[in-house]
Amino acid sequence: MSDRSGKFAGDDPFEIARAWLAEAEETEINDPNAMALATVDQSGLPNVRMVLLKSIGADSFVFYTNYESAKGAEIAASGKAALVLHWKSLRRQIRVRGTVTREDGPEADAYFASRSLKSRLGAWASKQSQPLGSRADLMAEVARVTAAKGPNPPRPAYWGGFRIAPVEIEFWADGAFRLHDRFVWRRETHENAWEITRLSP
Ligand SMILES: Cc1cc2nc3c(=O)[nH]c(=O)nc-3n(C[C@H](O)[C@H](O)[C@H](O)COP(=O)(O)O)c2cc1C
Ligand code: PXP
């Protein structure tokens, strides 16, 4: 018997995540879709940085980045990642762990095309995570690609989405005196049904 209700109601964790994000969009001062993305490098050393969650699909969480960045190399090597969304205004968090595939088809093209021209040119100009001599070098590269790419630059092959397909999703909501509510959805593989468990705070 589960005593889940209210903000935890429903059996589809992606629907709950979408509902919580929609609430956060009303209450956060900026970037309600900001999430910390964790990966591990080849030696097993964890790495973490913020990225923006751009969609919650039927079975996945999608963000966009440079495939040749540190995170891109770490995901390519491990095929795995974790993320956490935290909303101070709601006092809630969502944690996700899973396997990662590239989203580099029409959805990525459409997302890239939706970005401002300057952001698209920035993606062309920046060798993300590589050493950079100076800000002036970066701006010179922006000027070069602006002249070279014209008003409608295509999506670079090295820039696109990553789709995290969870095997674990935990919803956490603040409770009085640290007696928080936690529910985790777990499945051994993506083919298995979810098992839902309440966890101690
Ligand atoms: C709020 C916030 C959102 C960010 N969103 C993204 C993003 O969606 N994609 C991205 O590539 N970098 C994003 N960044 C920059 C990353 O945190 C990071 O500096 C960059 O991706 C390089 O990370 P890496 O060297 O680990 O690959 C964001 C930074 C902040 C603070
Ligand atoms: C380098 C970089 N790429 C991509 C993004 C994703 O956001 P957007 O597509 O909205 O620019 C960000 C957000 O800060 C970013 O810093």
Tab-separated table of C-alpha atoms and ligand atoms in Angstrom, residues 52 54 64-65 111 115 119 128 159, ligand 2:
chain	number	residue	atom	x	y	z
A	52	LEU	CA	19.558	23.533	-18.938
A	54	LYS	CA	15.193	21.448	-22.574
A	64	TYR	CA	22.010	20.360	-25.356
A	65	THR	CA	25.740	20.811	-25.443
A	111	TYR	CA	16.067	23.141	-31.142
A	115	ARG	CA	18.075	29.619	-30.562
A	119	SER	CA	23.790	31.771	-29.596
A	128	GLN	CA	33.830	24.195	-25.411
A	159	TRP	CA	26.652	20.253	-31.072
B	2	PXP	C1	27.347	26.997	-23.469
B	2	PXP	C2	25.864	26.776	-23.366
B	2	PXP	N1	25.262	26.017	-24.286
B	2	PXP	C3	23.946	25.810	-24.241
B	2	PXP	C4	23.164	26.358	-23.256
B	2	PXP	C5	21.697	26.001	-23.285
B	2	PXP	O1	20.881	27.068	-23.308
B	2	PXP	P1	20.317	27.762	-24.615
B	2	PXP	O2	20.164	26.743	-25.699
B	2	PXP	O3	19.029	28.310	-24.107
B	2	PXP	O4	21.314	28.800	-25.009
B	2	PXP	C6	23.756	27.170	-22.277
B	2	PXP	C7	22.936	27.783	-21.184
B	2	PXP	O5	23.644	28.599	-20.324
B	2	PXP	C8	25.141	27.375	-22.344
B	2	PXP	O6	25.783	28.126	-21.413
